[in-house]
Amino acid sequence: MLKSPLQIERGKYIPKMPTSLKGIVKIVEGEKTQSVADQDQIKAMFPNTYGLPILKFETGNEMKQYPAYKVGVVLSGGQAPGGHNVISGLFDGLKACNPDNKLYGFLGGPSGLVDNKYKELTADIIDEYRNTGGFDIIGSGRTKLETPEQFDMVHQNCKALGVNAVVIIGGDDSNTNACILAEYFAAKKTGIQVIGVPKTIDGDLKNEVVETSFGFDTACKTYSELIGNIQRDANSAKKYYHFIRLMGRSASHICLECALETQPNITIVSEEVEKKQMTLDQLVSEIAEVVVRRAEKGLNYGTVLIPEGVVEFIPEMKILISELNDILAEHEAEVAVLESNKDKRDFVASKLSKASSEVFNSLPNNISNQLMLDRDPHGNVQVSAIETEKLLMDMTKAKLKQLKKDGKYTGKFGALGHFFGYEGRCAIPSNFDADYCYTLGYTASLLISEGKTGYMASVKNLTKPADQWIPGGAPITMMMNMEKRHGELKPVIQKALVELDGAPFKKLVENRESWAMNSNYLYPGPIQYFGPASVSDVTTQTLLLEQSK
Ligand code: FBP
């Protein structure tokens, strides 16, 4: 494999670990748990994996003989920096528990489990991927495991290979599937354990036991570096507004974290837009108002951060998207045979309610085309393909033109659009993610060796130095509630959206006016892998603020 000089140096990095995992380890059982909501329904659906206790690993004094395992690992969903370190931590942990343990990587995501595509992960392979970004060691995919037929195939394939534990590294949807698979295997007495690991750059898989998902730290730092660079450019040339859309399908955690790291002039938070029931026009008016006020101070430049999921939080767009979801599902074949986008738009518009068809027809064609793109296997709209930054930029331009006509604006408005998404998902993991992921993988190996199933690896105390982190496991059922999916109530892991009474959002609100009217930009610079811990080991503002409450 070709390697850059940084990759070669980074390959030698030894991830920092909690002291409790360094020698003899003992498992400690905590409180029994219950689900976040809908306890009776979740308990009835998960009779074998409900109500399990929280687990913690502490320094022990009695060496244990763990049985030998064949473990299968799957990377599921979007890439997130650090996935390779979860796998290397898992590998090292398994070998420490029992040198006869073997690790198999199922290829291309959950479909690898169903289609029986795998490769054994040996020490040589693992060494090539330590501390690197990406999921290319085994690939990833978005296939949803949900039908009994799929579960049966997974069972047969695992049985044939002798795999008696599966680790699913994924976000909320993938870990929901991990939980269902764990229950299925337990109910059928297959003896196959399932352990989840919390992954997603979106940062929306978190709760009282999972402080953050891995990849969020590195992705936000990567985007913040770029935003900082753009802000310095804006502050130098003083002639452009930069509309920057940031990845994060639903929650605005990435956008909020990047705002705290870079202090832009305007930050949109989808959860606030929804709470205030803001229309698209109101959102644009708010942006235009800041542009006008800055122009009065002679400042005709600035930055606007936009979470990619915002379209789904604007009430009229939310209704439109929900109607589109039903129409596209119901008339899939009819839409597929229509050749031009115009024909598709006309067909779809004729099926929408009056209000939604008005909204749909008022949108620029490129946006309405993007809203009709295929949904992902979990039914999600592909918000990463919707150019919301262009929509807001064009609408702001039109609004300012009108204000100029009315004599209420005299400034100049030059705008550029950017989307930062995929460039953050496979960055070389920051020290935080490299250490956190390695510890998560190592913890997963202990949960397996201790015979646990239906657990998610958890590491707490994350704002403290790594030697003080607390590794353990949390029953996945405790994170579940019932939600409507495709018209039916289903058990799913509750997604963590930005809390409007939480410390990170409050910090934004406290500073909003000053950041809007001045140019208080922060320039975080690139991720530092070496050097003082105050720079290279520091984690996100979100985590620091959440933990300091
Ligand atoms: P996960 O939830 O699977 O981690 O993926 C998150 C994400 O990166 C979103 O931020 C983004 O909207 C989406 O994946 C893009 O998906 P795709 O890789 O399929 O284009």
PDB file of C-alpha atoms in Angstrom, residues 33 58 224 282 297 348 360 520:
ATOM      1  CA  THR A  33     -32.003  -0.791  32.943  1.00  0.00           C
ATOM      2  CA  GLU A  58     -12.308  -2.091  36.188  1.00  0.00           C
ATOM      3  CA  SER A 224     -13.867  23.762  11.033  1.00  0.00           C
ATOM      4  CA  GLN A 282     -38.771  33.661   7.448  1.00  0.00           C
ATOM      5  CA  LYS A 297     -21.507  48.960   9.158  1.00  0.00           C
ATOM      6  CA  VAL A 348     -45.550  14.326  -8.778  1.00  0.00           C
ATOM      7  CA  PHE A 360     -43.015  22.298  -4.755  1.00  0.00           C
ATOM      8  CA  ASN A 520     -15.021  37.502  15.518  1.00  0.00           C
TER       9      ASN A 520
END
